[in-house]
Amino acid sequence: MRSEPYELFYWPGIQGRGEFVRLVLEDVGAPYVDVARQPAARGGGVKRLLAVLDGALGVYPFAPPILRAGPFVIWQTAAITRFVGERHGLAPADDHGRHTASCIAVTIADLVAETHDTHHPTSVEIAYERQRPAAAVRAKSFRTARIPKYLNWLERILAANPAGVLVGHAISYADLSAFQVVEGLHYAFPNTLARLQPTLPRLHELRDRVAARPAIAAYLASSRRLPFNEEGIFRRYAALDPKHPAK
Ligand SMILES: N[C@@H](CCC(=O)N[C@@H](CS)C(=O)NCC(=O)O)C(=O)O
């Protein structure tokens, strides 16, 4: 078994997409260093992350999160969670299940990207505050069409599996990703999620089961779990989730 800790490279100060990776690392109990959160004096900081983007590990990852696992450098959130999950038994054992878990994780990554686009609908380069009208339009369709479509889809998968997990018989990294996206959406769109929750009982039961896993519960209670905030992907802007949306 490996002895060297994993190195996670992700922006400090936000959960962001890095959180999907952290949850898997925490659940399996794998030692890891959250490099950009370490002081520069100890080889950490954003500078080190930027160096990795600039090829310091011998490859050119497109964007964080990035995981170094000994000789391997992996990026794309769903590729990382698959890698760690399969390595540490947090994935189905059979090929069919492994592919299905991966497809679900990639689809959740699409939902994460669509969530991001509600506050940055026209450009990722300019601040939310400078694209509010477009954000309001985008968020409306996200609330009324896209959130229900994605979450009902997860609910339907759960309804078809008596084990109450997304794939196979036990919780996998795909379930941890579902947990995180549901938590994030509750934070960012509290009114919408409160309205939808009664129609998504299995998904919320899964959310609660993941939260109660001992390693996850310990992580969520620790200072390593940053709070959601308005710098990350799941942002709470009242204008994007009105309490009483116009019909
Ligand atoms: N599809 C990628 C998206 C990665 C991504 O957009 N990362 C963000 C941070 S959450 C970033 O820093 N992007 C920089 C960029 O796209 O220029 C994934 O799921 O990991």
Coordinates of C-alpha atoms in Angstrom, one line a residue, residues 118-120 128-129 132 135 187-190 229-232 234-242:
T118 CA -26.2 30.7 -12.8
H119 CA -24.0 33.3 -11.3
H120 CA -21.6 33.6 -14.3
Y128 CA -21.5 38.2 -10.8
E129 CA -22.4 41.8 -9.9
R132 CA -27.0 40.2 -12.7
A135 CA -27.9 35.6 -14.1
Y187 CA -27.1 26.3 0.4
A188 CA -27.4 28.2 -2.9
F189 CA -31.1 27.7 -3.6
P190 CA -32.7 27.2 -0.2
N229 CA -19.4 31.1 0.7
E230 CA -20.0 33.5 -2.2
E231 CA -16.6 32.9 -3.7
G232 CA -17.3 29.3 -4.5
F234 CA -22.6 27.2 -4.6
R235 CA -23.4 30.9 -3.9
R236 CA -26.4 32.2 -2.0
Y237 CA -27.8 35.2 -3.8
A238 CA -31.3 36.1 -2.8
A239 CA -32.1 37.5 -6.2
L240 CA -31.4 34.1 -7.8
D241 CA -33.7 32.2 -5.5
P242 CA -36.7 34.3 -4.6

